[in-house]
Tab-separated table of C-alpha atoms and ligand atoms in Angstrom:
chain	number	residue	atom	x	y	z
A	1198	MET	CA	-77.205	-21.410	-54.222
A	1199	ILE	CA	-77.108	-17.723	-55.149
A	1200	GLU	CA	-78.684	-16.868	-51.781
A	1201	GLN	CA	-75.377	-17.965	-50.255
A	1202	TYR	CA	-73.627	-15.380	-52.381
A	1203	GLY	CA	-75.729	-12.440	-51.251
A	1204	TRP	CA	-78.785	-12.625	-53.540
A	1205	SER	CA	-81.657	-10.585	-52.056
A	1206	ASP	CA	-85.265	-9.558	-52.721
A	1207	LEU	CA	-84.011	-6.167	-53.871
A	1208	LEU	CA	-81.768	-7.830	-56.445
A	1209	ALA	CA	-84.601	-10.088	-57.547
A	1210	GLN	CA	-86.701	-6.965	-58.157
A	1211	ALA	CA	-83.965	-5.375	-60.244
A	1212	PHE	CA	-83.591	-8.635	-62.129
A	1213	ALA	CA	-87.286	-9.026	-62.989
A	1214	PRO	CA	-87.055	-7.678	-66.584
A	1215	HIS	CA	-84.138	-10.035	-67.304
A	1216	ALA	CA	-86.057	-12.963	-65.833
A	1217	ARG	CA	-88.936	-12.152	-68.195
A	1218	ALA	CA	-86.411	-12.242	-71.055
A	1219	GLY	CA	-85.495	-15.792	-70.013
A	1220	LEU	CA	-82.104	-14.935	-68.480
A	1221	THR	CA	-80.613	-16.444	-65.323
A	1222	PRO	CA	-79.023	-14.463	-62.454
A	1223	GLY	CA	-75.451	-15.103	-61.362
A	1224	ARG	CA	-72.567	-13.445	-59.546
A	1225	VAL	CA	-69.104	-12.964	-61.029
A	1226	VAL	CA	-66.636	-14.786	-58.751
A	1227	VAL	CA	-63.468	-14.848	-60.881
A	1228	GLN	CA	-62.226	-12.425	-63.487
A	1229	GLN	CA	-59.396	-13.536	-65.735
A	1230	ARG	CA	-57.910	-12.144	-68.882
A	1231	ASN	CA	-59.824	-14.553	-71.091
A	1232	GLY	CA	-63.148	-14.675	-69.319
A	1233	TYR	CA	-65.137	-14.992	-66.143
A	1234	ARG	CA	-66.377	-17.590	-63.725
A	1235	VAL	CA	-69.896	-16.999	-62.515
A	1236	LEU	CA	-71.809	-18.559	-59.659
A	1237	ALA	CA	-75.417	-19.390	-60.563
A	1238	ASP	CA	-78.034	-21.765	-59.191
A	1239	GLN	CA	-76.639	-24.266	-61.707
A	1240	GLY	CA	-73.215	-24.096	-60.028
A	1241	GLU	CA	-70.013	-22.399	-61.096
A	1242	LEU	CA	-69.952	-21.693	-64.825
A	1243	ARG	CA	-67.424	-20.366	-67.291
A	1244	ALA	CA	-68.740	-17.160	-68.839
A	1245	LYS	CA	-67.925	-14.638	-71.526
A	1246	ALA	CA	-69.385	-11.170	-71.775
A	1247	ALA	CA	-71.586	-10.604	-74.796
A	1248	GLY	CA	-69.780	-8.600	-77.475
A	1249	ARG	CA	-72.430	-5.900	-77.256
A	1250	LEU	CA	-71.729	-5.421	-73.541
A	1251	MET	CA	-67.987	-5.110	-74.102
A	1252	HIS	CA	-68.322	-2.730	-77.038
A	1253	GLU	CA	-71.067	-0.383	-75.966
A	1254	ALA	CA	-69.866	0.274	-72.478
A	1255	GLY	CA	-66.686	2.061	-71.425
A	1256	GLU	CA	-64.374	0.043	-69.248
A	1257	ALA	CA	-66.519	0.818	-66.187
A	1258	GLY	CA	-69.348	-1.031	-67.926
A	1259	HIS	CA	-67.499	-4.351	-68.162
A	1260	PRO	CA	-68.423	-7.040	-65.659
A	1261	VAL	CA	-66.133	-7.329	-62.616
A	1262	VAL	CA	-65.881	-9.610	-59.610
A	1263	GLY	CA	-68.843	-9.031	-57.310
A	1264	ASP	CA	-71.188	-7.990	-60.101
A	1265	TRP	CA	-74.643	-9.500	-60.383
A	1266	VAL	CA	-75.256	-10.353	-64.018
A	1267	ALA	CA	-77.919	-11.684	-66.376
A	1268	LEU	CA	-76.839	-14.878	-68.132
A	1269	SER	CA	-77.923	-17.067	-70.983
A	1270	LEU	CA	-76.829	-20.677	-70.492
A	1271	GLU	CA	-75.516	-22.916	-73.260
A	1272	PRO	CA	-77.645	-26.050	-72.994
A	1273	GLY	CA	-75.737	-29.033	-71.665
A	1274	GLN	CA	-72.497	-27.126	-71.229
A	1275	ARG	CA	-71.088	-25.473	-68.183
A	1276	SER	CA	-70.688	-22.147	-69.900
A	1277	ALA	CA	-72.716	-18.982	-70.203
A	1278	THR	CA	-72.883	-15.545	-71.779
A	1279	ILE	CA	-73.223	-12.361	-69.725
A	1280	HIS	CA	-75.794	-10.016	-71.277
A	1281	ALA	CA	-76.296	-7.348	-68.624
A	1282	ILE	CA	-74.986	-6.096	-65.286
A	1283	LEU	CA	-77.399	-5.135	-62.507
A	1284	PRO	CA	-76.860	-1.620	-61.082
A	1285	ARG	CA	-73.921	-1.657	-58.674
A	1286	ARG	CA	-74.742	-0.793	-55.096
A	1287	THR	CA	-71.098	0.112	-54.413
A	1288	ALA	CA	-67.900	-0.127	-56.428
A	1289	PHE	CA	-64.184	0.209	-55.829
A	1290	VAL	CA	-62.742	2.134	-58.769
A	1291	ARG	CA	-59.462	3.471	-60.010
A	1292	ARG	CA	-58.285	5.305	-63.078
A	1293	ALA	CA	-57.738	2.961	-66.016
A	1294	ALA	CA	-54.073	2.537	-66.907
A	1295	HIS	CA	-54.424	3.689	-70.505
A	1296	SER	CA	-56.693	6.693	-70.099
A	1297	VAL	CA	-57.260	9.645	-67.816
A	1298	GLN	CA	-61.008	9.695	-68.275
A	1299	ASP	CA	-61.849	6.044	-68.244
A	1300	VAL	CA	-62.206	4.313	-64.918
A	1301	GLN	CA	-61.626	0.714	-64.058
A	1302	VAL	CA	-63.874	-0.950	-61.530
A	1303	ILE	CA	-61.886	-3.236	-59.243
A	1304	ALA	CA	-64.796	-4.899	-57.486
A	1305	ALA	CA	-68.530	-4.281	-57.183
A	1306	ASN	CA	-71.267	-4.639	-54.585
A	1307	ILE	CA	-68.921	-4.554	-51.639
A	1308	ASP	CA	-70.126	-3.957	-48.093
A	1309	VAL	CA	-66.750	-3.763	-46.372
A	1310	ALA	CA	-63.372	-2.650	-47.729
A	1311	PHE	CA	-60.476	-4.081	-45.738
A	1312	VAL	CA	-57.516	-1.790	-46.311
A	1313	VAL	CA	-54.559	-4.049	-45.572
A	1314	THR	CA	-51.095	-2.972	-44.509
A	1315	SER	CA	-48.395	-4.980	-42.737
A	1316	LEU	CA	-46.552	-4.292	-39.490
A	1317	ASN	CA	-43.254	-5.887	-40.498
A	1318	ALA	CA	-41.904	-2.748	-42.125
A	1319	ASP	CA	-42.232	1.011	-41.718
A	1320	LEU	CA	-45.800	2.177	-42.053
A	1321	ASN	CA	-46.544	4.616	-44.836
A	1322	PRO	CA	-49.259	6.979	-43.532
A	1323	ARG	CA	-49.750	8.804	-46.821
A	1324	ARG	CA	-50.321	5.554	-48.669
A	1325	ILE	CA	-52.765	4.283	-46.066
A	1326	GLU	CA	-54.702	7.552	-46.170
A	1327	ARG	CA	-55.145	7.267	-49.906
A	1328	PHE	CA	-56.323	3.694	-49.640
A	1329	LEU	CA	-58.783	4.697	-46.923
A	1330	ALA	CA	-60.122	7.624	-48.951
A	1331	ALA	CA	-60.631	5.316	-51.923
A	1332	ALA	CA	-62.381	2.858	-49.640
A	1333	TRP	CA	-64.774	5.562	-48.362
A	1334	GLN	CA	-65.360	6.547	-51.925
A	1335	SER	CA	-66.374	3.038	-52.895
A	1336	GLY	CA	-69.465	3.305	-50.717
A	1337	ALA	CA	-68.317	0.372	-48.569
A	1338	ARG	CA	-67.463	0.561	-44.844
A	1339	PRO	CA	-63.686	0.811	-44.563
A	1340	VAL	CA	-61.748	-1.171	-41.948
A	1341	LEU	CA	-57.995	-0.774	-41.563
A	1342	VAL	CA	-56.328	-4.178	-41.155
A	1343	LEU	CA	-52.788	-4.370	-39.773
A	1344	THR	CA	-51.255	-7.742	-40.638
A	1345	LYS	CA	-48.176	-9.678	-39.509
A	1346	ALA	CA	-48.561	-8.568	-35.887
A	1347	ASP	CA	-46.029	-11.278	-34.987
A	1348	LEU	CA	-43.343	-9.291	-36.834
A	1349	SER	CA	-44.170	-5.862	-35.372
A	1350	PRO	CA	-41.249	-4.081	-33.708
A	1351	ASP	CA	-43.630	-2.120	-31.431
A	1352	LEU	CA	-47.244	-3.180	-31.707
A	1353	ASP	CA	-48.778	-0.634	-29.313
A	1354	ALA	CA	-47.047	2.352	-30.889
A	1355	GLN	CA	-47.916	1.238	-34.416
A	1356	ARG	CA	-51.512	0.567	-33.497
A	1357	ALA	CA	-51.879	3.994	-31.847
A	1358	GLU	CA	-50.357	5.745	-34.853
A	1359	MET	CA	-52.725	3.976	-37.213
A	1360	GLN	CA	-55.793	4.553	-35.041
A	1361	ALA	CA	-55.064	8.294	-35.023
A	1362	LEU	CA	-54.791	8.316	-38.783
A	1363	ALA	CA	-57.857	6.181	-39.409
A	1364	ALA	CA	-60.055	8.469	-37.273
A	1365	ASP	CA	-63.505	6.864	-37.022
A	1366	CYS	CA	-62.646	3.861	-39.132
A	1367	PRO	CA	-62.083	0.663	-37.120
A	1368	VAL	CA	-58.548	-0.744	-36.866
A	1369	VAL	CA	-57.994	-4.487	-36.541
A	1370	VAL	CA	-54.652	-6.157	-35.781
A	1371	VAL	CA	-54.129	-9.699	-37.068
A	1372	SER	CA	-51.470	-12.324	-37.479
A	1373	ALA	CA	-52.483	-14.921	-40.040
A	1374	ARG	CA	-49.425	-16.920	-39.094
A	1375	GLN	CA	-50.486	-17.163	-35.444
A	1376	GLY	CA	-54.226	-17.189	-36.134
A	1377	GLN	CA	-54.573	-14.058	-34.027
A	1378	GLY	CA	-57.272	-11.385	-34.469
A	1379	LEU	CA	-59.270	-13.341	-37.061
A	1380	ASP	CA	-62.524	-13.289	-35.061
A	1381	GLY	CA	-62.155	-9.553	-34.535
A	1382	LEU	CA	-61.832	-9.143	-38.288
A	1383	LEU	CA	-64.842	-11.336	-39.045
A	1384	ALA	CA	-66.927	-9.306	-36.596
A	1385	HIS	CA	-67.015	-6.589	-39.269
A	1386	LEU	CA	-68.546	-8.886	-41.889
A	1387	ALA	CA	-72.086	-10.241	-41.514
A	1388	PRO	CA	-73.129	-13.471	-43.282
A	1389	GLY	CA	-74.086	-12.694	-46.888
A	1390	GLU	CA	-72.018	-9.493	-46.894
A	1391	THR	CA	-69.091	-9.022	-49.250
A	1392	CYS	CA	-65.678	-7.603	-48.433
A	1393	VAL	CA	-62.636	-6.882	-50.548
A	1394	LEU	CA	-58.971	-6.865	-49.518
A	1395	ILE	CA	-57.128	-3.818	-50.825
A	1396	GLY	CA	-53.434	-3.138	-50.325
A	1397	SER	CA	-49.925	-3.351	-51.682
A	1398	SER	CA	-48.379	-6.597	-52.872
A	1399	GLY	CA	-46.911	-8.759	-50.126
A	1400	VAL	CA	-48.869	-7.386	-47.155
A	1401	GLY	CA	-50.462	-10.796	-46.629
A	1402	LYS	CA	-53.912	-10.564	-48.253
A	1403	SER	CA	-53.978	-14.087	-49.666
A	1404	THR	CA	-52.428	-15.539	-46.511
A	1405	LEU	CA	-55.274	-13.920	-44.577
A	1406	VAL	CA	-57.905	-15.423	-46.888
A	1407	ASN	CA	-56.329	-18.860	-46.385
A	1408	ALA	CA	-56.360	-18.408	-42.608
A	1409	LEU	CA	-60.047	-17.437	-42.710
A	1410	LEU	CA	-60.842	-20.392	-44.999
A	1411	GLY	CA	-58.838	-22.810	-42.883
A	1412	GLU	CA	-57.131	-24.159	-46.017
A	1413	ASP	CA	-54.417	-23.041	-48.436
A	1414	ARG	CA	-56.569	-22.244	-51.450
A	1415	MET	CA	-54.834	-19.006	-52.492
A	1416	ALA	CA	-51.234	-18.923	-53.718
A	1417	THR	CA	-48.865	-16.936	-51.489
A	1418	GLU	CA	-45.193	-16.118	-51.790
A	1419	ALA	CA	-42.441	-14.687	-49.593
A	1420	ILE	CA	-41.662	-11.001	-50.035
A	1421	ARG	CA	-38.233	-9.929	-51.346
A	1422	GLU	CA	-35.740	-9.691	-48.511
A	1423	SER	CA	-33.844	-6.853	-50.145
A	1424	ASP	CA	-36.669	-4.303	-49.947
A	1425	ASP	CA	-39.709	-5.967	-48.339
A	1426	GLN	CA	-41.658	-5.657	-51.603
A	1427	GLY	CA	-44.185	-8.293	-52.597
A	1428	ARG	CA	-43.914	-10.264	-55.828
A	1429	HIS	CA	-47.422	-9.707	-57.190
A	1430	THR	CA	-48.298	-13.309	-56.503
A	1431	THR	CA	-52.065	-12.975	-56.923
A	1432	SER	CA	-52.839	-12.280	-60.564
A	1433	HIS	CA	-56.624	-12.067	-60.660
A	1434	ARG	CA	-59.511	-11.171	-58.395
A	1435	GLN	CA	-61.497	-13.954	-56.848
A	1436	LEU	CA	-64.546	-14.061	-54.606
A	1437	VAL	CA	-64.812	-16.950	-52.149
A	1438	ARG	CA	-67.304	-17.899	-49.478
A	1439	LEU	CA	-66.040	-18.146	-45.904
A	1440	PRO	CA	-67.211	-20.844	-43.488
A	1441	GLY	CA	-69.174	-18.229	-41.503
A	1442	GLY	CA	-71.185	-17.170	-44.579
A	1443	GLY	CA	-69.321	-13.949	-45.383
A	1444	LEU	CA	-67.909	-13.409	-48.875
A	1445	ILE	CA	-64.363	-12.210	-49.434
A	1446	ILE	CA	-62.579	-10.953	-52.538
A	1447	ASP	CA	-58.827	-11.476	-52.732
A	1448	SER	CA	-57.185	-9.156	-55.201
A	1449	PRO	CA	-53.757	-8.515	-56.682
A	1450	GLY	CA	-51.634	-5.947	-54.873
A	1451	ILE	CA	-52.358	-2.438	-56.080
A	1452	ARG	CA	-50.488	0.795	-55.740
A	1453	GLU	CA	-52.242	3.704	-54.123
A	1454	VAL	CA	-51.435	5.992	-57.037
A	1455	GLY	CA	-54.169	6.214	-59.627
A	1456	LEU	CA	-56.883	5.587	-57.105
A	1457	ILE	CA	-59.548	7.786	-58.484
A	1458	ASP	CA	-60.310	11.182	-57.040
A	1459	ALA	CA	-63.524	11.599	-55.173
A	1460	GLU	CA	-65.743	13.217	-57.753
A	1461	GLU	CA	-64.892	10.865	-60.585
A	1462	GLY	CA	-65.336	7.875	-58.314
A	1463	VAL	CA	-68.891	8.873	-57.544
A	1464	SER	CA	-69.665	9.533	-61.187
A	1465	ALA	CA	-68.436	6.121	-62.221
A	1466	VAL	CA	-70.759	4.382	-59.825
A	1467	PHE	CA	-73.791	6.647	-59.869
A	1468	ASP	CA	-73.925	8.086	-63.365
A	1469	ASP	CA	-77.640	7.287	-63.643
A	1470	ILE	CA	-78.403	9.301	-60.492
A	1471	GLU	CA	-76.220	12.175	-61.620
A	1472	ALA	CA	-78.225	12.295	-64.841
A	1473	LEU	CA	-81.436	12.548	-62.792
A	1474	VAL	CA	-79.989	15.309	-60.615
A	1475	ALA	CA	-79.012	17.208	-63.745
A	1476	ALA	CA	-82.583	16.894	-65.033
A	1477	CYS	CA	-84.229	18.568	-62.009
A	1478	ARG	CA	-85.924	21.863	-62.918
A	1479	PHE	CA	-83.934	23.891	-60.383
A	1480	SER	CA	-80.166	23.620	-60.465
A	1481	ASP	CA	-80.046	23.900	-56.650
A	1482	CYS	CA	-82.839	21.338	-56.174
A	1483	SER	CA	-82.612	19.655	-52.769
A	1484	HIS	CA	-84.749	16.746	-54.090
A	1485	GLY	CA	-86.997	17.174	-51.088
A	1486	GLY	CA	-90.280	17.927	-52.877
A	1487	GLU	CA	-89.607	20.886	-55.177
A	1488	PRO	CA	-91.619	20.970	-58.391
A	1489	GLY	CA	-89.940	19.354	-61.386
A	1490	CYS	CA	-87.629	17.166	-59.291
A	1491	ALA	CA	-86.439	14.291	-61.485
A	1492	VAL	CA	-85.123	12.343	-58.496
A	1493	GLN	CA	-88.484	12.319	-56.690
A	1494	ALA	CA	-90.215	11.416	-59.955
A	1495	ALA	CA	-87.860	8.468	-60.472
A	1496	LEU	CA	-88.337	7.326	-56.876
A	1497	LYS	CA	-92.116	7.510	-57.314
A	1498	SER	CA	-92.132	5.610	-60.608
A	1499	GLY	CA	-89.781	2.959	-59.239
A	1500	ALA	CA	-87.073	3.773	-61.797
A	1501	LEU	CA	-84.745	4.642	-58.897
A	1502	ALA	CA	-84.533	2.251	-55.942
A	1503	PRO	CA	-84.772	4.062	-52.574
A	1504	ALA	CA	-81.775	2.092	-51.265
A	1505	ARG	CA	-79.645	3.243	-54.148
A	1506	TRP	CA	-80.665	6.864	-53.615
A	1507	ALA	CA	-79.862	6.510	-49.899
A	1508	SER	CA	-76.413	5.109	-50.607
A	1509	PHE	CA	-75.718	7.939	-53.073
A	1510	GLN	CA	-76.605	10.495	-50.397
A	1511	LYS	CA	-74.581	8.685	-47.755
A	1512	LEU	CA	-71.575	8.568	-50.057
A	1513	GLY	CA	-71.832	12.309	-50.646
A	1514	ALA	CA	-71.762	13.024	-46.920
A	1515	GLU	CA	-68.821	10.715	-46.314
A	1516	LEU	CA	-66.846	12.146	-49.187
A	1517	ALA	CA	-67.367	15.632	-47.829
A	1518	ALA	CA	-66.030	14.381	-44.484
A	1519	VAL	CA	-62.951	12.810	-46.093
A	1520	GLU	CA	-62.264	15.991	-48.042
A	1521	ASP	CA	-62.681	18.106	-44.900
A	1522	LYS	CA	-60.261	15.874	-43.084
A	1523	ALA	CA	-57.731	16.044	-45.920
A	1524	ALA	CA	-57.997	19.851	-45.944
A	1525	ARG	CA	-57.583	19.954	-42.145
A	1526	LEU	CA	-54.530	17.690	-42.286
A	1527	ALA	CA	-52.974	19.843	-44.996
A	1528	LYS	CA	-53.605	22.979	-42.916
A	1529	ASP	CA	-52.148	21.346	-39.787
A	1530	ALA	CA	-49.084	20.236	-41.713
A	1531	LYS	CA	-48.613	23.767	-43.032
A	1532	ARG	CA	-49.000	25.265	-39.564
A	1533	ARG	CA	-46.529	22.743	-38.133
A	1534	GLY	CA	-44.147	23.520	-40.977
A	1535	GLN	CA	-44.328	27.232	-40.234
A	1536	LYS	CA	-43.880	26.705	-36.529
A	1537	SER	CA	-40.784	24.607	-36.958
A	1538	TYR	CA	-39.489	27.148	-39.441
A	1539	ARG	CA	-40.081	29.875	-36.840
A	1540	SER	CA	-38.494	27.922	-34.015
A	1541	ALA	CA	-35.556	27.130	-36.286
A	1542	LYS	CA	-35.111	30.882	-36.947
A	1543	LYS	CA	-35.356	31.558	-33.244
A	1544	ALA	CA	-32.782	28.866	-32.542
A	1545	ASP	CA	-30.579	30.471	-35.179
A	1546	ARG	CA	-30.944	33.858	-33.505
A	1547	ASP	CA	-30.353	32.420	-30.059
A	1548	ALA	CA	-27.229	30.695	-31.279
A	1549	GLY	CA	-26.054	33.822	-33.110
B	88	GTP	N1	-44.803	-13.618	-40.145
B	88	GTP	C1	-45.904	-13.486	-40.868
B	88	GTP	N2	-45.849	-13.558	-42.213
B	88	GTP	C2	-46.979	-13.398	-42.931
B	88	GTP	C3	-48.225	-13.156	-42.304
B	88	GTP	N3	-49.152	-13.022	-43.269
B	88	GTP	C4	-48.499	-13.181	-44.443
B	88	GTP	N4	-47.203	-13.407	-44.245
B	88	GTP	C5	-46.180	-13.665	-45.278
B	88	GTP	O1	-46.098	-12.568	-46.180
B	88	GTP	C6	-45.757	-13.034	-47.495
B	88	GTP	C7	-46.699	-12.431	-48.522
B	88	GTP	O2	-48.007	-12.910	-48.277
B	88	GTP	P1	-49.138	-12.994	-49.398
B	88	GTP	O3	-50.364	-13.469	-48.711
B	88	GTP	O4	-48.667	-13.715	-50.599
B	88	GTP	O5	-49.288	-11.430	-49.764
B	88	GTP	P2	-50.381	-10.745	-50.738
B	88	GTP	O6	-50.796	-9.489	-50.074
B	88	GTP	O7	-51.429	-11.692	-51.102
B	88	GTP	O8	-49.478	-10.375	-51.996
B	88	GTP	P3	-49.920	-10.192	-53.552
B	88	GTP	O9	-50.743	-11.365	-53.942
B	88	GTP	O10	-48.635	-10.106	-54.287
B	88	GTP	O11	-50.685	-8.896	-53.607
B	88	GTP	C8	-45.803	-14.557	-47.418
B	88	GTP	O12	-44.496	-15.035	-47.294
B	88	GTP	C9	-46.576	-14.830	-46.148
B	88	GTP	O13	-46.230	-16.051	-45.526
B	88	GTP	C10	-48.277	-13.096	-40.867
B	88	GTP	O14	-49.296	-12.888	-40.228
B	88	GTP	N5	-47.077	-13.266	-40.221
B	89	MG	MG1	-52.063	-12.418	-52.883
B	90	ZN	ZN1	-84.452	17.283	-57.535
């Protein structure tokens, strides 16, 4: 059963100490205010996090949808207690509402982040850029998804504008209503991989999940006619399995503000690796074989999984690229601003 939800040999390795302690592996599929639903070999179970887990950890240490967890089962009942969370391979994070320092993890162990925006209204490039940067930051592969193609005033122009903005990230155009573009979307998600839908309320995330499922399992609601805003119809995150074997997480609409900045995002997900890096003998250690390298030592002892180290390094490179691009865009904008200022002055002079 859990194999269908992305369980792997690597996870089984990480789980070994919990298995020895008599715990059962499961994946969090629903997160609600009053508890969780977890998919285990025994089926879908209601679960609560152990008090210790909720108290010791900051908010980033609470279980979230997509997490692999260690469970104790109540005999005879369909309920369980979550005792531990396996290290997250990737995580989509944002700043917690109540605190500047604390981060909230939106979803964990995601392979693909679908950044969703709709073509029925004016596109908001700044917003989409922030969503994309947050998606890069999560460690997942971002894909920009343009929904409601059937309502687009000028599909080719909108697509070109978005492709320019998304740079190397793929852009997919869909219409859930007309069943158009769904195969192209699914091409980005291999069986056993997990994706999350991220975007504002009302862009059509739940409608898209229903179209991919071939049934109306998620609640959807019309957007307000006055201002095209969604109504925050989806209230909790939920992971479901698609007919093709991919896993998809529908989530409530989120605003792009408060998406964490790059450095904090990495820290939230890879704090264990950052602690290792800080423990290397040389502060400029390249972790490539210098004496006293804590990273190499952890890799050798098995305390740090090679895959996790690789994804940390990959994330660093991608973040640098996103930051470069942001700096370039800012510079371009400034140059354009100056040019138009200059040409405006010239026009003034010419007129005068
Ligand atoms: N014409 C058209 N309408 C669509 C399409 N996809 C979604 N919609 C409509 O857009 C509205 C909002 O869709 P939802 O799926 O509820 O949006 P959501 O992103 O899940 O919104 P939240 O749950 O609030 O975050 C609904 O009325 C849908 O019928 C589409 O491809 N074409
Ligand atoms: Mg929804
Ligand atoms: Zn080192």
